[in-house]
């Protein structure tokens, strides 16, 4: 039997796995993420995250709120709970159909008294109307006639970190319970900013099926219970309609919007919404799908990453971005890191530029916070936060605890400065691929200029060497703190300043009015811009003329050189003996740093340099971040280390599916989903944009791949690219010049060209 | 190894058994009942009942409230929950030590990562200070060093009927959460009457063990979490102190009392309270214990019944009685039935008359409600409610639902009139055994007279036969409704009226002032009392001159006579074929009715009559009440059916331990605990009081019993009675005249007499 290459399956229930599967089976639509919580168990942790709803309460920093749980439902065969822990499980199957965006569940439970009930469900979180979600339950009393009771609940007792006794936090006060007569609703309000969240649910079945409704207010829960008279062997369908609104969505009472939407939703019916939802997913897959023939695991895996990264992004809202754990869990507190611009953004730029723009607009919309960060730290311009929530201010926790419970200062929020350049890099990459002048002129430029301004204040002039240094930083490799002149940070700061100068000149020509207004608004003079150039020219990039291998930061080569020699059964490094050294005193690194720089600014380094750096640092990289393997995979392919590239790629693709970082339960490894796409398209597809801004392909296929196909949106031209062992075929929706294996081809509109490899 | 005859054990954990064990392992002290909820599982239903706390909210009638749960605690081995469902269970033992009143629990759990933790606990609900309870936890990380986290919680989200989606009810609003710095507290308030309930808890360990306290308010929960640094193989002791107060206990803020008590409790220490608690149990056992040598199951079983009936009664509070399910569950809504006076009261009369008096005082204190019932039903005097809660008004639900969900009228509250006479019977039995004149004069008489007044208005004069009838009633056998002249009801009504007349005369002589005042208060004239005698003389007792077998009610013998022919493996009747008849159209009965009468008023019937009625009705009794087997056991012994008596006795004794009624999870079968005592003392011991008010013994021992010993308190004289195959020995703390096997003996103070059998 051919494995369905669109479906992720779980066929064996163990409550200890529930966290992982809740993440893997999360359904999201960019507005809302509902974790794949199994409603037939008291175990597992429900997760109902809504993009942009943050609250601090008594936790250390603001965090994404786990909202009231509207998925809660209890079913009873007569007086026996249909609970997977207390019943015998005769059948269990959960299947995420990624093509349709539907989570199918089938369970067959036998109660203590011997009643067997089969329950199938189809859950969706609408991609058509992000406020809607629903479940179709089909309930079959297999060997009995009698009664089934259903209690439909919205649970307002939810806390964040419910699994962590020391950090459990309740962010919501329950404000109002509503009896809708048809359905129920519960409104909460965040404790700090008073954001209102209202969830409404409604059960619907054929006339006469749901009897004796009992509405109940149970403290912070609202509940409606029904009775169904059932006959042995018959099937009963109960549709659950869900609608969500928050005060972020409207100036009115969100409950009013909920009621209107619910009325309309019920009138049109669940089936119709499901149809539109599937249609939207179909349209999306047409843009994003990657086909890998000959490698089912890679095929299924890449689709999982494409599905979940897409589910994480809002089509509409430009006040939110994608968190490190997306809408799939509370991990990293729902904060946004460089992960978005550096790992995820490329996927959107090349498949759905509108979303890419929204993600960048989130940074534009949080510029005020970034300016506040700069001010508070004694700088000028805009300093983006290492961890961002709803307003752009720095929300990295200042303190953690070490294993012994001693407070440990967390320095990333103070020292990981490269985030500001990373965002500008994202803007540039977006502009290069879309030529969206409107965005660059009206929004992007403000970021480019204000971060340049920031860097001009951040750099430190070293008179002795007549150079600008950036000291006391953390680069992408977080094993080393308080380092001076981290090459990644310095190089990108320099690049940021240069882009500031270059694009200022461009804007002056392009739109003098905006240019003048912007300089005015940001209090930047043309002399300032000149100074940026002078600084950029003198930003210190530590390089040894005698070696191609670039020192990650000043003094790195003097650290104890401990190489990785052993790998576990998954091919991941095993900690070498630290010989009594602290981690920061060794050359071991968490993730690529110099190599990362060479991936972002590939044109600035020749191939031999890339190769030597790859070889040097790869041996010293512990991959203690899911951001690591994908990048090594791409660089491996660039420099010809195809041996490791496939292994790193599969590690990336399977991050959550095989839980190879061991923390999938905390949420999606969102960077890794973007990294997976980059591994395929930039790595195996060999797609890059050269200095002349021509799209280049330099594909290489692993042995078992018969064919790799994907689409990229290059300046509005949808290029359909297919690579086999024999040839590369390209077809565009518009004409283009493209280089394949360094040779330039002219593509005509709608005409496939086939190039022999 | 000798089985410990004081210990009830559970050595195998299955969550489907949790309800039964929660009842069996309930710890109570008359003030408070804490179900044996296992705090290491999310399954099971916590039960924290406080005598006298009733509320209706949106349920049909008022019910005992399941209060906020202060037993909730979560422990974690590092980041892994110590939960019995998600961990591997290496060892499990729960032991209720009835001698000490301590519930011992030992569990050894292995987490997914392999950490093994052994947790032992000793839980008690103090018999010394009813507001106190506590648990000593001993925690041992068997194979790891690291951290254990403990979260100590009071959960205010509790509902009644949490297992029943159609009837779940929240009776409490959470009013206040308190951070005591040492400990936490949570105050709720009942929705209807505004009774405040406050629970406080505190964790204590050796200095430095409990670290990094985090206090949290989580909606309707209050929580404090701690960290313990643990070393492999070491043991850590954490004491949990609990204190409970309600606004029923005080005119002040119950929280203030709680704080004071908690301070004092912690100062004196848990061990000291445990010591006093055990001392109280020891003193109590000295009064109540029954020893059965040669039959371990009977020995252990009878002790269980003695333990739980004792735990159910308050030593102090005369505003509460014992519910049908005691303080052990929500079954029968915490209502008080005739079960108390007829089944349980004798145990207290003969072992602890002070409690017996309190139980009767509860009826005295609810006389206003009883008068209201009479008034509302068109009668005069006091009509006690079939089901009683806090104020004596009738709280029997008027409606139930049949299996098809159709409303079914419940008639017991309208028709089961015998409760009023049952209470007077209890008063008489108490007085006969204690000669507590003070009680009879000042309290008992008011009930005796006001119920006589009630009966005088309840009887219906039938001119045709010149007799008083009582029509449209339900007798003890509830299979038959709306019957006329139920012999039990009529006989006891007649008896009640006669006692009214007799005791009125007695009171007039004993205390003329009270007599006058009482007649005045109750608006009873001496003519009324004369009329009672006339009515009593003419109350219709249906008896056929040609047969000793008394017809249960008019027309009973005309019903379809279906006899029971088959019994299940437990010796309980199997439903015979009803041949198309409705139950009420047959002679099948639920429990003894005529036989019950003959047990209560034994002197009124000769032995042959008892025997023939026993034989007739026993064949037709389905024992669909836990009140049934004990009575058949006693009557069986009276009439010489020793064959069945032991079987019925064991059925009674094991009601909850072997869950032979199948509903132990709803609470204790409290009537059955009293019935067990009566089976031993009145049945096997053959104790009865004859017309001349002499205590008589007529013992008979089952084959395997080597010796039966018990104590009875006969008018303050503690008689230590011991029966072997060969002789009966009696020793009293005072002199007495006693009949053994119809022969009278004079007992001297502190001198044992031995009578050969």
Short mmCIF file of C-alpha atoms in Angstrom, two decimals, chain B residues 168-548:
data_model
loop_
_atom_site.label_atom_id
_atom_site.label_comp_id
_atom_site.label_asym_id
_atom_site.label_seq_id
_atom_site.Cartn_x
_atom_site.Cartn_y
_atom_site.Cartn_z
CA UNK B 168 -23.22 19.07 37.56
CA UNK B 169 -23.73 22.00 39.92
CA UNK B 170 -21.45 24.64 41.29
CA UNK B 171 -22.62 25.68 44.73
CA UNK B 172 -19.77 27.94 45.69
CA UNK B 173 -18.47 31.27 44.63
CA UNK B 174 -14.82 31.79 45.38
CA UNK B 175 -14.71 34.82 47.65
CA UNK B 176 -11.09 35.30 48.61
CA UNK B 177 -7.63 33.84 48.12
CA UNK B 178 -5.14 34.35 50.92
CA UNK B 179 -1.36 34.30 50.94
CA UNK B 180 -0.51 33.44 54.53
CA UNK B 181 3.18 33.59 53.66
CA UNK B 182 3.35 30.40 55.61
CA UNK B 183 0.57 28.62 53.81
CA UNK B 184 -2.40 29.62 51.72
CA UNK B 185 -6.14 29.77 52.21
CA UNK B 186 -9.22 30.04 50.06
CA UNK B 187 -12.65 31.20 51.12
CA UNK B 188 -15.80 30.27 49.27
CA UNK B 189 -19.37 31.28 49.91
CA UNK B 190 -22.46 29.21 49.18
CA UNK B 191 -24.59 30.74 46.46
CA UNK B 192 -27.93 30.66 48.26
CA UNK B 193 -27.43 31.29 51.94
CA UNK B 194 -24.00 32.87 51.83
CA UNK B 195 -22.35 30.41 54.19
CA UNK B 196 -18.62 30.98 54.15
CA UNK B 197 -16.21 28.07 54.02
CA UNK B 198 -12.50 28.63 54.41
CA UNK B 199 -9.80 26.04 53.94
CA UNK B 200 -6.19 26.74 54.85
CA UNK B 201 -3.15 24.60 54.17
CA UNK B 202 0.53 24.88 54.96
CA UNK B 203 3.59 22.80 54.12
CA UNK B 204 6.34 22.37 56.66
CA UNK B 205 9.64 20.55 56.54
CA UNK B 206 13.04 20.75 58.13
CA UNK B 207 14.73 24.12 57.67
CA UNK B 208 16.04 24.63 54.18
CA UNK B 209 14.15 21.75 52.58
CA UNK B 210 11.34 23.76 51.02
CA UNK B 211 12.94 26.42 48.86
CA UNK B 212 11.96 29.19 46.46
CA UNK B 213 8.31 29.45 47.46
CA UNK B 214 6.10 30.79 44.68
CA UNK B 215 2.63 31.95 45.63
CA UNK B 216 0.08 32.14 42.84
CA UNK B 217 -3.54 33.09 42.38
CA UNK B 218 -5.00 31.07 39.54
CA UNK B 219 -8.60 32.16 39.17
CA UNK B 220 -10.51 29.86 41.49
CA UNK B 221 -7.36 28.15 42.71
CA UNK B 222 -4.70 29.33 45.09
CA UNK B 223 -1.33 27.70 44.94
CA UNK B 224 2.11 27.73 46.49
CA UNK B 225 4.98 25.86 44.92
CA UNK B 226 8.31 24.85 46.40
CA UNK B 227 11.51 23.29 45.24
CA UNK B 228 13.34 20.57 47.16
CA UNK B 229 16.94 19.72 46.30
CA UNK B 230 17.16 16.01 46.76
CA UNK B 231 19.91 13.48 46.97
CA UNK B 232 19.54 9.93 45.74
CA UNK B 233 18.33 7.55 48.39
CA UNK B 234 17.63 10.17 51.05
CA UNK B 235 14.18 10.72 52.53
CA UNK B 236 12.46 14.06 52.79
CA UNK B 237 9.54 14.62 55.08
CA UNK B 238 6.97 17.28 54.27
CA UNK B 239 4.07 17.84 56.61
CA UNK B 240 0.85 19.29 55.31
CA UNK B 241 -1.28 21.07 57.88
CA UNK B 242 -4.94 21.66 57.10
CA UNK B 243 -7.51 23.75 58.94
CA UNK B 244 -11.17 24.24 58.07
CA UNK B 245 -13.75 26.69 59.38
CA UNK B 246 -17.12 27.86 58.19
CA UNK B 247 -19.41 30.68 59.16
CA UNK B 248 -21.64 28.03 60.77
CA UNK B 249 -18.91 27.68 63.42
CA UNK B 250 -18.66 31.29 64.48
CA UNK B 251 -20.09 34.77 64.43
CA UNK B 252 -16.68 36.11 63.53
CA UNK B 253 -14.85 35.84 60.25
CA UNK B 254 -14.05 32.13 59.99
CA UNK B 255 -10.73 33.06 58.41
CA UNK B 256 -9.64 34.62 61.71
CA UNK B 257 -10.38 31.37 63.55
CA UNK B 258 -8.52 29.49 60.87
CA UNK B 259 -5.42 31.63 61.24
CA UNK B 260 -5.39 31.25 65.03
CA UNK B 261 -5.94 27.53 64.87
CA UNK B 262 -3.29 27.11 62.17
CA UNK B 263 -0.69 29.02 64.19
CA UNK B 264 -1.37 26.87 67.20
CA UNK B 265 -1.48 23.67 65.14
CA UNK B 266 1.89 24.38 63.53
CA UNK B 267 3.41 25.41 66.83
CA UNK B 268 2.38 22.17 68.53
CA UNK B 269 3.25 20.14 65.48
CA UNK B 270 1.59 17.52 63.35
CA UNK B 271 2.93 14.63 65.42
CA UNK B 272 1.28 15.97 68.56
CA UNK B 273 -2.10 16.31 66.84
CA UNK B 274 -1.74 12.81 65.43
CA UNK B 275 -0.98 11.55 68.92
CA UNK B 276 -4.12 13.15 70.35
CA UNK B 277 -6.14 11.93 67.37
CA UNK B 278 -5.01 8.34 67.91
CA UNK B 279 -5.73 8.69 71.62
CA UNK B 280 -9.30 9.71 70.85
CA UNK B 281 -9.74 6.80 68.50
CA UNK B 282 -8.33 4.49 71.14
CA UNK B 283 -10.79 5.76 73.71
CA UNK B 284 -13.58 5.35 71.22
CA UNK B 285 -12.61 1.84 70.25
CA UNK B 286 -12.68 0.92 73.88
CA UNK B 287 -16.41 1.69 73.81
CA UNK B 288 -17.39 0.45 70.39
CA UNK B 289 -15.19 -2.45 69.41
CA UNK B 290 -16.72 -5.81 68.66
CA UNK B 291 -14.44 -8.82 68.69
CA UNK B 292 -15.27 -11.84 66.62
CA UNK B 293 -12.76 -14.61 67.09
CA UNK B 294 -12.48 -17.31 64.47
CA UNK B 295 -13.82 -15.27 61.55
CA UNK B 296 -11.31 -12.76 60.20
CA UNK B 297 -13.53 -11.42 57.45
CA UNK B 298 -16.39 -10.76 59.84
CA UNK B 299 -13.95 -9.21 62.33
CA UNK B 300 -12.40 -6.86 59.78
CA UNK B 301 -15.79 -6.13 58.22
CA UNK B 302 -17.55 -5.25 61.45
CA UNK B 303 -14.69 -2.96 62.42
CA UNK B 304 -14.98 -1.15 59.12
CA UNK B 305 -18.65 -0.49 59.84
CA UNK B 306 -17.93 0.63 63.39
CA UNK B 307 -15.12 2.87 62.21
CA UNK B 308 -17.12 4.62 59.52
CA UNK B 309 -20.36 5.03 61.48
CA UNK B 310 -18.35 6.60 64.30
CA UNK B 311 -16.50 8.85 61.87
CA UNK B 312 -19.84 10.05 60.54
CA UNK B 313 -21.22 11.49 63.74
CA UNK B 314 -20.40 14.75 65.37
CA UNK B 315 -19.45 14.66 69.05
CA UNK B 316 -20.57 18.24 69.47
CA UNK B 317 -22.88 19.64 66.85
CA UNK B 318 -26.56 18.98 67.50
CA UNK B 319 -27.67 20.87 64.38
CA UNK B 320 -26.57 18.05 62.09
CA UNK B 321 -27.42 14.40 61.73
CA UNK B 322 -25.94 11.57 59.67
CA UNK B 323 -26.88 11.43 56.02
CA UNK B 324 -27.76 8.21 54.21
CA UNK B 325 -24.30 8.37 52.62
CA UNK B 326 -22.77 10.03 55.71
CA UNK B 327 -19.90 12.44 54.98
CA UNK B 328 -18.53 9.93 52.49
CA UNK B 329 -20.12 11.00 49.23
CA UNK B 330 -22.67 13.13 47.46
CA UNK B 331 -25.19 10.27 47.11
CA UNK B 332 -28.75 11.05 48.16
CA UNK B 333 -27.60 14.66 48.25
CA UNK B 334 -26.43 14.43 51.85
CA UNK B 335 -30.03 14.05 52.99
CA UNK B 336 -31.06 12.44 56.26
CA UNK B 337 -33.64 9.62 56.17
CA UNK B 338 -35.19 7.22 58.72
CA UNK B 339 -31.89 5.40 58.26
CA UNK B 340 -30.50 7.47 61.10
CA UNK B 341 -33.10 6.77 63.77
CA UNK B 342 -33.91 3.20 62.85
CA UNK B 343 -30.57 1.83 61.64
CA UNK B 344 -27.82 3.98 63.12
CA UNK B 345 -29.21 5.40 66.35
CA UNK B 346 -29.18 2.11 68.34
CA UNK B 347 -25.40 1.87 67.90
CA UNK B 348 -24.95 5.30 69.44
CA UNK B 349 -27.59 4.72 72.15
CA UNK B 350 -25.71 1.68 73.38
CA UNK B 351 -22.12 2.88 72.89
CA UNK B 352 -22.10 6.67 73.00
CA UNK B 353 -25.44 8.07 74.20
CA UNK B 354 -24.22 11.66 73.97
CA UNK B 355 -24.04 11.35 70.20
CA UNK B 356 -27.41 9.60 70.16
CA UNK B 357 -28.81 12.61 71.95
CA UNK B 358 -27.23 14.99 69.41
CA UNK B 359 -28.80 13.05 66.58
CA UNK B 360 -32.21 13.39 68.22
CA UNK B 361 -31.52 17.03 68.99
CA UNK B 362 -31.06 17.57 65.26
CA UNK B 363 -34.72 16.60 64.88
CA UNK B 364 -35.65 18.87 67.76
CA UNK B 365 -33.72 21.73 66.16
CA UNK B 366 -35.51 21.22 62.87
CA UNK B 367 -39.03 21.07 64.37
CA UNK B 368 -39.93 24.37 62.75
CA UNK B 369 -39.40 22.85 59.34
CA UNK B 370 -41.45 19.80 60.34
CA UNK B 371 -44.32 22.07 61.41
CA UNK B 372 -44.07 23.89 58.11
CA UNK B 373 -44.37 20.58 56.26
CA UNK B 374 -47.52 19.71 58.22
CA UNK B 375 -49.02 23.12 57.58
CA UNK B 376 -48.28 23.02 53.87
CA UNK B 377 -49.80 19.58 53.55
CA UNK B 378 -52.96 20.62 55.42
CA UNK B 379 -52.12 18.95 58.74
CA UNK B 380 -51.28 20.19 62.20
CA UNK B 381 -48.35 19.46 64.52
CA UNK B 382 -45.00 18.35 63.20
CA UNK B 383 -44.53 16.22 60.11
CA UNK B 384 -40.90 15.27 59.72
CA UNK B 385 -39.60 15.22 56.17
CA UNK B 386 -38.85 11.97 54.40
CA UNK B 387 -35.60 13.59 53.30
CA UNK B 388 -34.11 16.26 55.51
CA UNK B 389 -31.27 18.69 55.05
CA UNK B 390 -30.52 21.70 57.21
CA UNK B 391 -33.91 22.98 58.35
CA UNK B 392 -36.40 20.11 58.57
CA UNK B 393 -38.43 21.04 55.53
CA UNK B 394 -39.16 18.32 53.02
CA UNK B 395 -36.37 18.17 50.44
CA UNK B 396 -37.19 14.96 48.65
CA UNK B 397 -36.94 15.72 44.93
CA UNK B 398 -40.43 15.80 43.45
CA UNK B 399 -39.25 14.62 40.07
CA UNK B 400 -36.83 12.12 38.69
CA UNK B 401 -36.44 10.92 35.15
CA UNK B 402 -37.10 7.44 33.93
CA UNK B 403 -34.66 5.77 31.60
CA UNK B 404 -36.31 7.36 28.57
CA UNK B 405 -35.83 10.77 30.03
CA UNK B 406 -39.48 11.22 30.86
CA UNK B 407 -40.16 12.96 34.12
CA UNK B 408 -41.25 10.59 36.84
CA UNK B 409 -42.96 11.81 39.96
CA UNK B 410 -41.16 10.73 43.11
CA UNK B 411 -43.80 10.10 45.79
CA UNK B 412 -41.74 9.26 48.88
CA UNK B 413 -41.65 12.90 50.02
CA UNK B 414 -45.44 13.02 49.82
CA UNK B 415 -46.36 9.60 51.14
CA UNK B 416 -43.67 8.03 53.27
CA UNK B 417 -45.25 9.25 56.49
CA UNK B 418 -43.72 6.69 58.84
CA UNK B 419 -40.60 8.84 59.33
CA UNK B 420 -42.35 10.87 62.05
CA UNK B 421 -43.12 7.77 64.14
CA UNK B 422 -39.64 6.40 63.44
CA UNK B 423 -38.16 9.47 65.09
CA UNK B 424 -40.41 9.06 68.13
CA UNK B 425 -39.40 5.41 68.23
CA UNK B 426 -35.78 6.58 68.35
CA UNK B 427 -36.56 8.96 71.19
CA UNK B 428 -38.24 6.16 73.12
CA UNK B 429 -35.43 3.72 72.51
CA UNK B 430 -32.92 6.34 73.62
CA UNK B 431 -34.85 7.14 76.76
CA UNK B 432 -35.43 3.50 77.60
CA UNK B 433 -31.70 2.79 77.44
CA UNK B 434 -30.46 6.00 79.10
CA UNK B 435 -33.30 7.27 81.29
CA UNK B 436 -32.15 10.72 80.17
CA UNK B 437 -35.08 12.56 81.72
CA UNK B 438 -33.60 15.95 81.01
CA UNK B 439 -33.66 15.25 77.29
CA UNK B 440 -37.10 13.73 77.32
CA UNK B 441 -38.63 16.50 79.37
CA UNK B 442 -37.04 19.44 77.63
CA UNK B 443 -36.74 18.22 74.05
CA UNK B 444 -38.06 14.75 73.36
CA UNK B 445 -41.53 15.49 74.66
CA UNK B 446 -42.03 18.34 72.26
CA UNK B 447 -41.43 15.95 69.37
CA UNK B 448 -43.58 13.20 70.89
CA UNK B 449 -46.49 15.55 71.39
CA UNK B 450 -46.22 17.45 68.17
CA UNK B 451 -45.99 14.27 66.08
CA UNK B 452 -48.99 12.85 67.96
CA UNK B 453 -50.80 16.03 67.04
CA UNK B 454 -49.75 15.49 63.45
CA UNK B 455 -51.03 11.91 63.38
CA UNK B 456 -54.32 13.00 64.88
CA UNK B 457 -54.80 15.17 61.82
CA UNK B 458 -53.34 12.69 59.35
CA UNK B 459 -55.64 9.74 60.14
CA UNK B 460 -58.89 9.50 58.25
CA UNK B 461 -62.01 8.36 60.04
CA UNK B 462 -63.94 5.66 58.21
CA UNK B 463 -67.48 5.87 59.45
CA UNK B 464 -68.59 2.62 57.86
CA UNK B 465 -66.14 0.61 59.94
CA UNK B 466 -65.74 3.09 62.81
CA UNK B 467 -62.01 3.09 62.41
CA UNK B 468 -59.15 5.38 61.57
CA UNK B 469 -57.34 4.68 58.37
CA UNK B 470 -54.20 6.04 56.82
CA UNK B 471 -54.53 5.94 53.09
CA UNK B 472 -52.32 6.75 50.14
CA UNK B 473 -49.00 6.04 51.77
CA UNK B 474 -45.69 4.38 51.06
CA UNK B 475 -44.38 2.02 53.71
CA UNK B 476 -40.76 0.92 54.18
CA UNK B 477 -41.21 -1.23 51.06
CA UNK B 478 -41.08 1.40 48.33
CA UNK B 479 -42.05 -0.94 45.48
CA UNK B 480 -45.68 -0.16 46.38
CA UNK B 481 -46.92 3.43 46.24
CA UNK B 482 -50.27 5.00 47.09
CA UNK B 483 -51.26 2.06 49.29
CA UNK B 484 -53.91 2.14 51.98
CA UNK B 485 -53.42 1.10 55.58
CA UNK B 486 -49.87 -0.07 55.40
CA UNK B 487 -49.52 -2.05 58.57
CA UNK B 488 -46.10 -0.64 59.46
CA UNK B 489 -47.29 2.92 59.05
CA UNK B 490 -50.60 2.37 60.87
CA UNK B 491 -49.06 0.39 63.71
CA UNK B 492 -46.41 2.98 64.37
CA UNK B 493 -48.87 5.86 64.06
CA UNK B 494 -51.03 4.16 66.65
CA UNK B 495 -47.96 3.55 68.80
CA UNK B 496 -46.89 7.18 68.39
CA UNK B 497 -50.30 8.41 69.56
CA UNK B 498 -50.25 6.03 72.49
CA UNK B 499 -46.76 7.18 73.45
CA UNK B 500 -48.05 10.73 73.19
CA UNK B 501 -50.83 10.00 75.65
CA UNK B 502 -48.65 7.92 77.98
CA UNK B 503 -45.77 10.37 78.08
CA UNK B 504 -48.04 13.38 78.41
CA UNK B 505 -49.39 11.84 81.58
CA UNK B 506 -45.86 11.05 82.70
CA UNK B 507 -44.67 14.60 82.04
CA UNK B 508 -47.60 16.07 83.90
CA UNK B 509 -46.39 14.25 86.99
CA UNK B 510 -42.71 14.64 86.32
CA UNK B 511 -42.66 18.33 85.57
CA UNK B 512 -45.97 20.15 85.57
CA UNK B 513 -44.42 23.45 84.54
CA UNK B 514 -42.86 22.07 81.40
CA UNK B 515 -46.05 20.16 80.69
CA UNK B 516 -48.17 23.28 80.91
CA UNK B 517 -45.79 25.37 78.89
CA UNK B 518 -45.49 22.71 76.25
CA UNK B 519 -49.23 22.26 75.82
CA UNK B 520 -49.47 25.98 75.66
CA UNK B 521 -46.73 26.34 73.11
CA UNK B 522 -48.01 23.51 70.94
CA UNK B 523 -51.64 24.57 71.33
CA UNK B 524 -52.59 21.15 72.61
CA UNK B 525 -55.39 20.73 75.13
CA UNK B 526 -55.91 17.83 77.49
CA UNK B 527 -59.03 17.04 75.45
CA UNK B 528 -56.81 16.69 72.43
CA UNK B 529 -54.74 14.16 74.30
CA UNK B 530 -57.84 12.22 75.22
CA UNK B 531 -58.84 12.24 71.59
CA UNK B 532 -55.41 10.83 70.64
CA UNK B 533 -56.16 7.82 72.83
CA UNK B 534 -59.54 7.36 71.15
CA UNK B 535 -57.92 7.56 67.74
CA UNK B 536 -55.12 5.20 68.73
CA UNK B 537 -57.66 2.66 69.90
CA UNK B 538 -59.35 2.72 66.55
CA UNK B 539 -56.38 2.89 64.16
CA UNK B 540 -57.02 0.15 61.67
CA UNK B 541 -54.50 -2.69 61.77
CA UNK B 542 -55.46 -5.10 59.02
CA UNK B 543 -55.18 -8.62 60.41
CA UNK B 544 -56.87 -11.80 59.34
CA UNK B 545 -58.07 -13.83 62.29
CA UNK B 546 -57.40 -17.02 60.34
CA UNK B 547 -53.79 -16.33 59.55
CA UNK B 548 -50.73 -15.16 61.42
#
